[in-house]
PDB file of C-alpha atoms in Angstrom:
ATOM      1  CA  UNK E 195      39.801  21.694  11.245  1.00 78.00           C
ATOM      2  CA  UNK E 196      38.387  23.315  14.312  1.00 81.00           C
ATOM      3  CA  UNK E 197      36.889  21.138  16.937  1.00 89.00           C
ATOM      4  CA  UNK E 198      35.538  22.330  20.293  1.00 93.00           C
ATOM      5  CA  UNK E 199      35.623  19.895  23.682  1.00 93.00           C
ATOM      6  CA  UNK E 200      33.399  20.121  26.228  1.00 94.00           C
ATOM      7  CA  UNK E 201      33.224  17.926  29.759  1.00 91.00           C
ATOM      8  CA  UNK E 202      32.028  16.401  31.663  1.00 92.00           C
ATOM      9  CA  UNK E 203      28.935  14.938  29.787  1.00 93.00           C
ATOM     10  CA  UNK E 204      26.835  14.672  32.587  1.00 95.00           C
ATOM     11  CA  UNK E 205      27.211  15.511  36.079  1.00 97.00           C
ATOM     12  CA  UNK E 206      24.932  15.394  39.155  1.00 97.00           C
ATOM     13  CA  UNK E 207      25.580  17.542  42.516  1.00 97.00           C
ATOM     14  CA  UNK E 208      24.664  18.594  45.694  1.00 98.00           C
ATOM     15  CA  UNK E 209      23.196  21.744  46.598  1.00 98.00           C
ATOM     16  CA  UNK E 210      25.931  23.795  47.592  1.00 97.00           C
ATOM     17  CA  UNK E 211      28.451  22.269  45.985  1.00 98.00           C
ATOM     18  CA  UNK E 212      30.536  24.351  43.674  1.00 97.00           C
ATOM     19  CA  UNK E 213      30.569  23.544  39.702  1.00 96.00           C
ATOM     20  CA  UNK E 214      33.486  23.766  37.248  1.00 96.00           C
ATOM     21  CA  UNK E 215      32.763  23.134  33.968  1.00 96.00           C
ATOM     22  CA  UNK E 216      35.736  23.372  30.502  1.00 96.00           C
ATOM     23  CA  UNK E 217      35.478  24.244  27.473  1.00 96.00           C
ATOM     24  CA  UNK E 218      38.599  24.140  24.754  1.00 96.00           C
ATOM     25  CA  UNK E 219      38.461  24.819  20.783  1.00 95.00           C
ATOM     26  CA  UNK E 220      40.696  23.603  18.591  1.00 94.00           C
ATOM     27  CA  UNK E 221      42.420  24.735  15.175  1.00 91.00           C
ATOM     28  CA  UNK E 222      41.501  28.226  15.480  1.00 88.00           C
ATOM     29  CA  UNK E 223      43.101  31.603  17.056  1.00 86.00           C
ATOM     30  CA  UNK E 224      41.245  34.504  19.600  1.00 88.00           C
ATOM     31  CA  UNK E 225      37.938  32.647  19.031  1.00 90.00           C
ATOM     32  CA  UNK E 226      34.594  34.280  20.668  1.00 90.00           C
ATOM     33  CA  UNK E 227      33.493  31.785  23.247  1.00 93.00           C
ATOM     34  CA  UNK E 228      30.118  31.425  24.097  1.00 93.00           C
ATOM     35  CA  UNK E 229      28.480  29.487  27.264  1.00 95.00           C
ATOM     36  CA  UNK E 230      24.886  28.789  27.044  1.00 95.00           C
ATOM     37  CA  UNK E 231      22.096  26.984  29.529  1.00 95.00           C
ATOM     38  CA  UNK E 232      18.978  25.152  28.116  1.00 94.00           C
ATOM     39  CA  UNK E 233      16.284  24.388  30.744  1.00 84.00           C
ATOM     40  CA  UNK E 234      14.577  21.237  30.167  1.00 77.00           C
ATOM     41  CA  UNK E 235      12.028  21.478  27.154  1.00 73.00           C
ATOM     42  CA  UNK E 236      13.082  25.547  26.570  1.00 77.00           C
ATOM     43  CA  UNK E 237      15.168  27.330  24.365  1.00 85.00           C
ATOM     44  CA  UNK E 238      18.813  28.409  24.444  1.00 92.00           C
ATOM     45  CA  UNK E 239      19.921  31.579  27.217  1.00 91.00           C
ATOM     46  CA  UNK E 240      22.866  33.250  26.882  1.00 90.00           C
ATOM     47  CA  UNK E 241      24.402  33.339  29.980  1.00 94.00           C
ATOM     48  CA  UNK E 242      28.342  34.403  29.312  1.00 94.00           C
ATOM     49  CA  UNK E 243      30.069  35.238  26.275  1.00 91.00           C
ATOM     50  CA  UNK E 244      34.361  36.292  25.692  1.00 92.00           C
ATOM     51  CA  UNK E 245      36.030  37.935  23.216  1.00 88.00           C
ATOM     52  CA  UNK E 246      39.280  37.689  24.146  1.00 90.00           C
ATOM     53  CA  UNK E 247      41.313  36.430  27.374  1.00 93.00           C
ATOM     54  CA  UNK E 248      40.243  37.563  30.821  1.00 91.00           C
ATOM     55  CA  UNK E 249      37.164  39.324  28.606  1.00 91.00           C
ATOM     56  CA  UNK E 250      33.911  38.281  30.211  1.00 92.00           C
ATOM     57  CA  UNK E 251      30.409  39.735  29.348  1.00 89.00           C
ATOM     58  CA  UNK E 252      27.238  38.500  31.365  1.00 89.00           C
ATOM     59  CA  UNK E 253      23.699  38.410  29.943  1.00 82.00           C
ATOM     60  CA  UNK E 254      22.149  37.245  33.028  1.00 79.00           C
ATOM     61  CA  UNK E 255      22.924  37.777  36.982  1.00 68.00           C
ATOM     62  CA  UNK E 256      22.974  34.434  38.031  1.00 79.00           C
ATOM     63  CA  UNK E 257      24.817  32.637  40.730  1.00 89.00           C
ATOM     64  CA  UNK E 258      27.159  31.166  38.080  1.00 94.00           C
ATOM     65  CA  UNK E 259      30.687  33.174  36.717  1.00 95.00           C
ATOM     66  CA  UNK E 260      32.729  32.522  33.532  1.00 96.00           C
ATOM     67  CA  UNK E 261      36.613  32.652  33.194  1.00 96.00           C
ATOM     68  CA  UNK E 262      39.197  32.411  30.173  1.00 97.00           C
ATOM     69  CA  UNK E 263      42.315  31.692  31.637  1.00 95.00           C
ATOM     70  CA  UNK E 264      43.398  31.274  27.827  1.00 95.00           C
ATOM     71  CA  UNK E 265      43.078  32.047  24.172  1.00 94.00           C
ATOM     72  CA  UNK E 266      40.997  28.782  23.704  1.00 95.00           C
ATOM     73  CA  UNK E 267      39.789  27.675  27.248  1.00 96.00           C
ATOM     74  CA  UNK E 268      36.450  28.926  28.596  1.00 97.00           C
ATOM     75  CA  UNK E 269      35.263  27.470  32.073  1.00 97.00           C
ATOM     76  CA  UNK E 270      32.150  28.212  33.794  1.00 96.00           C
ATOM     77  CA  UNK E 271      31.738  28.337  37.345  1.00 96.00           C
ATOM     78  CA  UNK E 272      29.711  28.271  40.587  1.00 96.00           C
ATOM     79  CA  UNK E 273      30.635  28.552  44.349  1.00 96.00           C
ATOM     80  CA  UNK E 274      27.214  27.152  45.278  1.00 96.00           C
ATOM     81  CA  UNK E 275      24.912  24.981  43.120  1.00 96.00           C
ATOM     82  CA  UNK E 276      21.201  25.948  43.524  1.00 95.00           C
ATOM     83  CA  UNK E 277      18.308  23.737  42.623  1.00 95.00           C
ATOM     84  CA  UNK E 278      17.441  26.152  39.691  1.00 92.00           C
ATOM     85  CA  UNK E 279      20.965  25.974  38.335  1.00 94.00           C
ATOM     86  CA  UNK E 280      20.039  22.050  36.859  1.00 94.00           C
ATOM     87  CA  UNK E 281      20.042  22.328  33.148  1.00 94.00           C
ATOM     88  CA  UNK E 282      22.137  21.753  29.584  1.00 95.00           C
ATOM     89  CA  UNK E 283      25.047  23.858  29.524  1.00 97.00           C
ATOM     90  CA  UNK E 284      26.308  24.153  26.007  1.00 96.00           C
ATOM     91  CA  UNK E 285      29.843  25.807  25.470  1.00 96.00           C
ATOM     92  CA  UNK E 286      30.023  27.527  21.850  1.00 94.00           C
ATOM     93  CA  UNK E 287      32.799  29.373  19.907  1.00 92.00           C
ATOM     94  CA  UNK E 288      32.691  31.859  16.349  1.00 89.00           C
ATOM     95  CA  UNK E 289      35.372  33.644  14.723  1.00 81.00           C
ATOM     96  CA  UNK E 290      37.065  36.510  16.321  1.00 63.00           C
ATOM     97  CA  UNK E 291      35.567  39.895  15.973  1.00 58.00           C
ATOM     98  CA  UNK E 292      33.518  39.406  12.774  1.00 54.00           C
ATOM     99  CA  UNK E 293      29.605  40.110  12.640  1.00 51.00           C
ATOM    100  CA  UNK E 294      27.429  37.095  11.075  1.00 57.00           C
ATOM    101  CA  UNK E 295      29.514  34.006  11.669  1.00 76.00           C
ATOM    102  CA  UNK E 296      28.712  31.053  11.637  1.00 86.00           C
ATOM    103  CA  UNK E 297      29.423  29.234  15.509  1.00 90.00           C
ATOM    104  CA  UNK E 298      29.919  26.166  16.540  1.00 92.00           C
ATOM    105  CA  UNK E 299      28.906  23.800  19.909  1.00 94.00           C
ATOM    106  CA  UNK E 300      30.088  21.750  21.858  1.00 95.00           C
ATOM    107  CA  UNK E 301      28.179  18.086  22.733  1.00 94.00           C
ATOM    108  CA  UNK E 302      27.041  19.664  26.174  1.00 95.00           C
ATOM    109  CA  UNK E 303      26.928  19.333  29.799  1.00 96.00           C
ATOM    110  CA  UNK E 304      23.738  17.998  31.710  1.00 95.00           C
ATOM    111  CA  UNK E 305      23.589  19.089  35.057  1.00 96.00           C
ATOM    112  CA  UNK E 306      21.011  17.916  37.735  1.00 96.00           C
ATOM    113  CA  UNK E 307      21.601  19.715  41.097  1.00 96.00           C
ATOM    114  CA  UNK E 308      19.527  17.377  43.576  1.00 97.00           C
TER     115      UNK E 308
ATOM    116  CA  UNK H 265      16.469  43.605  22.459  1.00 82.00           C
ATOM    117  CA  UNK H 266      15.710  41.079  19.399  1.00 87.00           C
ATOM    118  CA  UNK H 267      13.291  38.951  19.324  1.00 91.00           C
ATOM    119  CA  UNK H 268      12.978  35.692  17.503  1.00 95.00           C
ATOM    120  CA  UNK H 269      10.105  33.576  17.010  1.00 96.00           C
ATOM    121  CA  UNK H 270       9.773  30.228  15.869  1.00 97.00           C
ATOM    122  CA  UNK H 271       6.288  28.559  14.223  1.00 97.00           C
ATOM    123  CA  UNK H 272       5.370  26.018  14.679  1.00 97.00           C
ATOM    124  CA  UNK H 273       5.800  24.820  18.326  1.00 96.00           C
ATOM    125  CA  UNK H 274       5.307  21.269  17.485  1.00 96.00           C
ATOM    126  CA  UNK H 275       4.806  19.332  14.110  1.00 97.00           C
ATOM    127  CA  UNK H 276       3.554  15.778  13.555  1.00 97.00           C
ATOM    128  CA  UNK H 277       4.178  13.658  10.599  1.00 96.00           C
ATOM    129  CA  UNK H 278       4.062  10.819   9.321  1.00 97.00           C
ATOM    130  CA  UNK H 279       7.664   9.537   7.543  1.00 97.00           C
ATOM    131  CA  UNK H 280       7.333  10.627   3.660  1.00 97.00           C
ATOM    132  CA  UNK H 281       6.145  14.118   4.633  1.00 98.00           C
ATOM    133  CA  UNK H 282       7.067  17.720   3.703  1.00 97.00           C
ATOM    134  CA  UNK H 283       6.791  20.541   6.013  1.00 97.00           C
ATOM    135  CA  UNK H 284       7.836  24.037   6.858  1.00 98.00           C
ATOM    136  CA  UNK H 285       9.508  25.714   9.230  1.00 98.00           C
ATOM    137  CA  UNK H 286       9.513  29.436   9.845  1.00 98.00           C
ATOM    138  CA  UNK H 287      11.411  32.003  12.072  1.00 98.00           C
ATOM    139  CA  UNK H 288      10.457  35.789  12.302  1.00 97.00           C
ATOM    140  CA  UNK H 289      12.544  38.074  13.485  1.00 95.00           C
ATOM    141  CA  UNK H 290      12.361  41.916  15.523  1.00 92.00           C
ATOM    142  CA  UNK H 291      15.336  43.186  13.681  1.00 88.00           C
ATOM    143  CA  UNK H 292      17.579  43.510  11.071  1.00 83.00           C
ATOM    144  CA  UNK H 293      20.304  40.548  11.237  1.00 82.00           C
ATOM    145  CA  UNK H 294      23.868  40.185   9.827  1.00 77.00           C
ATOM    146  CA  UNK H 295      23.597  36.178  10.927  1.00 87.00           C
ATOM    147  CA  UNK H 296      21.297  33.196  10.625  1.00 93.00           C
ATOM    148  CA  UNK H 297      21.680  29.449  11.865  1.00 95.00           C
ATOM    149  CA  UNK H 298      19.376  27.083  11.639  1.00 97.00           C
ATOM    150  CA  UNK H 299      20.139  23.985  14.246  1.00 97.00           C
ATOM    151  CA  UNK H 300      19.292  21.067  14.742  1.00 97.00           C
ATOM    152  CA  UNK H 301      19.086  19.612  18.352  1.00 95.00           C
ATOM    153  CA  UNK H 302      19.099  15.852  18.200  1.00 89.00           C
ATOM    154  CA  UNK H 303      18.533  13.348  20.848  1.00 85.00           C
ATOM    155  CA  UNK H 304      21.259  13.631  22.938  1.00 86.00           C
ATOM    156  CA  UNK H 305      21.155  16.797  23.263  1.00 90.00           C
ATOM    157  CA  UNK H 306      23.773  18.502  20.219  1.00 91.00           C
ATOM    158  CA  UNK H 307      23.223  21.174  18.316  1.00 94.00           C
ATOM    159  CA  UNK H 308      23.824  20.193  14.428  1.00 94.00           C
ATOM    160  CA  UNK H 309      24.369  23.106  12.270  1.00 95.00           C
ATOM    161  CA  UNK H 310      22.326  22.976   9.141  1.00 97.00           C
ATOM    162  CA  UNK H 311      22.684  26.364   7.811  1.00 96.00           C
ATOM    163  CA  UNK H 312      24.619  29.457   7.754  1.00 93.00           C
ATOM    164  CA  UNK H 313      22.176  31.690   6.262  1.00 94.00           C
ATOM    165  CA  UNK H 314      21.930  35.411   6.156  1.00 90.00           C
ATOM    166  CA  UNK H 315      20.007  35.622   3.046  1.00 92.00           C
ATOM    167  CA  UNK H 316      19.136  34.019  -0.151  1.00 95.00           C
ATOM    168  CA  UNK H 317      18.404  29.930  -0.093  1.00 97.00           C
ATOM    169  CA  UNK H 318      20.622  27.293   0.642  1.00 97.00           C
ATOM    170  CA  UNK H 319      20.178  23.156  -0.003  1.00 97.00           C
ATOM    171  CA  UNK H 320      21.819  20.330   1.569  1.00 96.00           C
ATOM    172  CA  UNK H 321      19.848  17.347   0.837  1.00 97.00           C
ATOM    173  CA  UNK H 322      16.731  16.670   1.805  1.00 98.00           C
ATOM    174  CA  UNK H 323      16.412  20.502   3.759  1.00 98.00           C
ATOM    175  CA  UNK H 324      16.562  23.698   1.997  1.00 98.00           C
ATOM    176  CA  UNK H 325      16.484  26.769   3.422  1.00 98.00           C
ATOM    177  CA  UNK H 326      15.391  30.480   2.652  1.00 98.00           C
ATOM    178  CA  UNK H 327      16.016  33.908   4.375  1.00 96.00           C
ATOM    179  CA  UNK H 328      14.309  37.045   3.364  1.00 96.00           C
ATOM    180  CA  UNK H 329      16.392  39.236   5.507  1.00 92.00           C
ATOM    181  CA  UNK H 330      14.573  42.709   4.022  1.00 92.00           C
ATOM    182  CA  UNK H 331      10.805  41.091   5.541  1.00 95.00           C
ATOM    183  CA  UNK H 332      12.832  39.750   8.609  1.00 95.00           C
ATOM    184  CA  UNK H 333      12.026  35.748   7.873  1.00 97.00           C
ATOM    185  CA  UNK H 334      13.608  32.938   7.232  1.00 98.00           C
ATOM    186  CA  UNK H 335      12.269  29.599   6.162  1.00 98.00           C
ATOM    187  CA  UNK H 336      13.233  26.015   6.784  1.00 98.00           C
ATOM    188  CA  UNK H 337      11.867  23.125   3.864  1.00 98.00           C
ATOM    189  CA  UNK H 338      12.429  19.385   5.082  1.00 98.00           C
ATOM    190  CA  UNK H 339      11.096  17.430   2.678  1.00 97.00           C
ATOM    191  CA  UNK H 340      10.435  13.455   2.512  1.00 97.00           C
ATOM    192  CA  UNK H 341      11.124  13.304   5.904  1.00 97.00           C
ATOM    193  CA  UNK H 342      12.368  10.464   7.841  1.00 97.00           C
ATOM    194  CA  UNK H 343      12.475   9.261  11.656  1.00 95.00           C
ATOM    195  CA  UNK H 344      16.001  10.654  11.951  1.00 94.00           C
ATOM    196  CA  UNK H 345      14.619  14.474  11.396  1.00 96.00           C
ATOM    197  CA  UNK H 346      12.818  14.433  14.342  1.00 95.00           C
ATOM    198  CA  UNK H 347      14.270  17.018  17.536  1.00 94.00           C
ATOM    199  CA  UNK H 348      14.023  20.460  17.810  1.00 96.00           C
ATOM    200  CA  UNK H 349      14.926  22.512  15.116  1.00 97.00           C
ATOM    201  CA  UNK H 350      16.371  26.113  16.192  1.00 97.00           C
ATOM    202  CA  UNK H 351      16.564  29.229  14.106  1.00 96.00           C
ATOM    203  CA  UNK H 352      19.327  31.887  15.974  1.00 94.00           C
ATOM    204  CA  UNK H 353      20.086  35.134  14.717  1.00 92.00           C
ATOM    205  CA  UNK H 354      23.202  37.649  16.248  1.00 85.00           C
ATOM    206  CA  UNK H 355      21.956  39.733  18.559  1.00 72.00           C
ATOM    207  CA  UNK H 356      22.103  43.683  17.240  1.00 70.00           C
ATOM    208  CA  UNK H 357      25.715  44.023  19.621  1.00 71.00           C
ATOM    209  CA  UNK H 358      26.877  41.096  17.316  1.00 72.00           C
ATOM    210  CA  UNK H 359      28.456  39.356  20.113  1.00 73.00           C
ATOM    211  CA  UNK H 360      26.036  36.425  20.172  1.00 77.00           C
ATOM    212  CA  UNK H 361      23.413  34.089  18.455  1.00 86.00           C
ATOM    213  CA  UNK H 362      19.751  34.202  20.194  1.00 89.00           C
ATOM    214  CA  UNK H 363      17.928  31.822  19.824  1.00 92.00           C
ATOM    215  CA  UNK H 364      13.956  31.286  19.570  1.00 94.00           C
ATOM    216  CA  UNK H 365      12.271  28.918  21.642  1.00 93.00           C
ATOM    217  CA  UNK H 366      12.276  26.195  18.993  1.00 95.00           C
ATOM    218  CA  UNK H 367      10.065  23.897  16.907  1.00 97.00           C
ATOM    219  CA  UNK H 368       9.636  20.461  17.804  1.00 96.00           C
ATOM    220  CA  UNK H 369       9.288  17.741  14.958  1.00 96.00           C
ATOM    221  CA  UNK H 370       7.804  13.875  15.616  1.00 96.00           C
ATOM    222  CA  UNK H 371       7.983  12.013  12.856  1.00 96.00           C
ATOM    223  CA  UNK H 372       6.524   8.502  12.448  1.00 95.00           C
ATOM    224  CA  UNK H 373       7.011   5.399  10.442  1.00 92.00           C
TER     225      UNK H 373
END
């Protein structure tokens, strides 16, 4: 069965700091990978989403980036946290290049910048 | 781009209850989740539903993709059903869900 990873859980840090965040899926080939952000108390944004290696697509400028180094690894990134960038990050995945599937999250990543 | 929105923002009940929950959407849709954010923070899929009804349980739910609703039915509900409760639809790209802003369920024993 397919399972999808996601860490750290939480994570607090500095402003300025830069921010790495993984994502992996399991049990399943040239998934489309998702990263969302959830502000507190407010829906889901789309913020990066990959349909294949080295295949980004942004929804939002932001001072964040996304990466897929491989098939099944999605990592989102910052060079310098800002205040505003605090949040749920939720990593999701669906089945490779089909319209209307179902997708999947991962357990999320709470991030407080302070 | 397509817009989805939830109703209501926030429900009350008291443990025992039935309610509905609906989600209108701008567009025609090849996809429809409905979610389930507990506690901590996860999204629990309830259903996969493009059209027609689904039950699982206690929660049934309906999508009448041709009027651009869908419909979520929790009935006897319990202390564990309260979160937010998400309805998502693929955006018309169909590269990924969006979401509306939820609706947030208290229920009391």
């Amino acid at each position: 069965s397919q399972t999808i990873h996601q860490w750290p859980a939480t994570l607090v840090q500095p402003v300025g700091s830069p921010l790495s965040l993984e994502c992996t899926v399991e049990g399943t080939s040239n998934p489309n990978l998702y990263w969302y952000r959830q502000a507190a108390g407010r829906g889901l944004q789309l913020l990066f989403y990959s349909v294949g290696i080295g295949q980004i697509s942004s929804e939002v400028p932001q001072n964040l980036s996304a990466s897929r180094p491989q098939d099944r690894q999605f990592i989102l990134s910052s060079k310098k946290l800002l205040l505003s960038d605090s949040g749920f990050y939720l990593c999701a995945w669906s089945v490779m290049g089909s319209l209307g599937t179902e997708a999947f999250f991962g357990q999320g990543t709470r991030l407080t910048v302070v | 781009g397509i817009q989805v929105e939830q109703s209501p923002p926030d429900l009350i009940l008291q443990e025992g209850a039935n309610s509905t929950l609906r989600c209108n959407f701008s567009d025609s849709v090849n996809n429809l989740q409905w979610f389930h954010q507990n506690p901590w923070g996860q999204l629990i899929n309830l259903f996969y539903i493009p059209s027609g009804t689904k039950q699982n349980g206690r929660l049934s739910a309906t999508t009448v993709a041709t009027e651009r609703y869908s419909l979520l039915y929790i009935s006897s509900s319990q202390t564990t059903d309260s979160g937010v409760y998400f309805c998502a639809v693929v955006n018309q790209a169909g590269t990924a869900l969006i979401f509306g802003k939820g609706t947030t369920l208290s229920v009391s024993s």
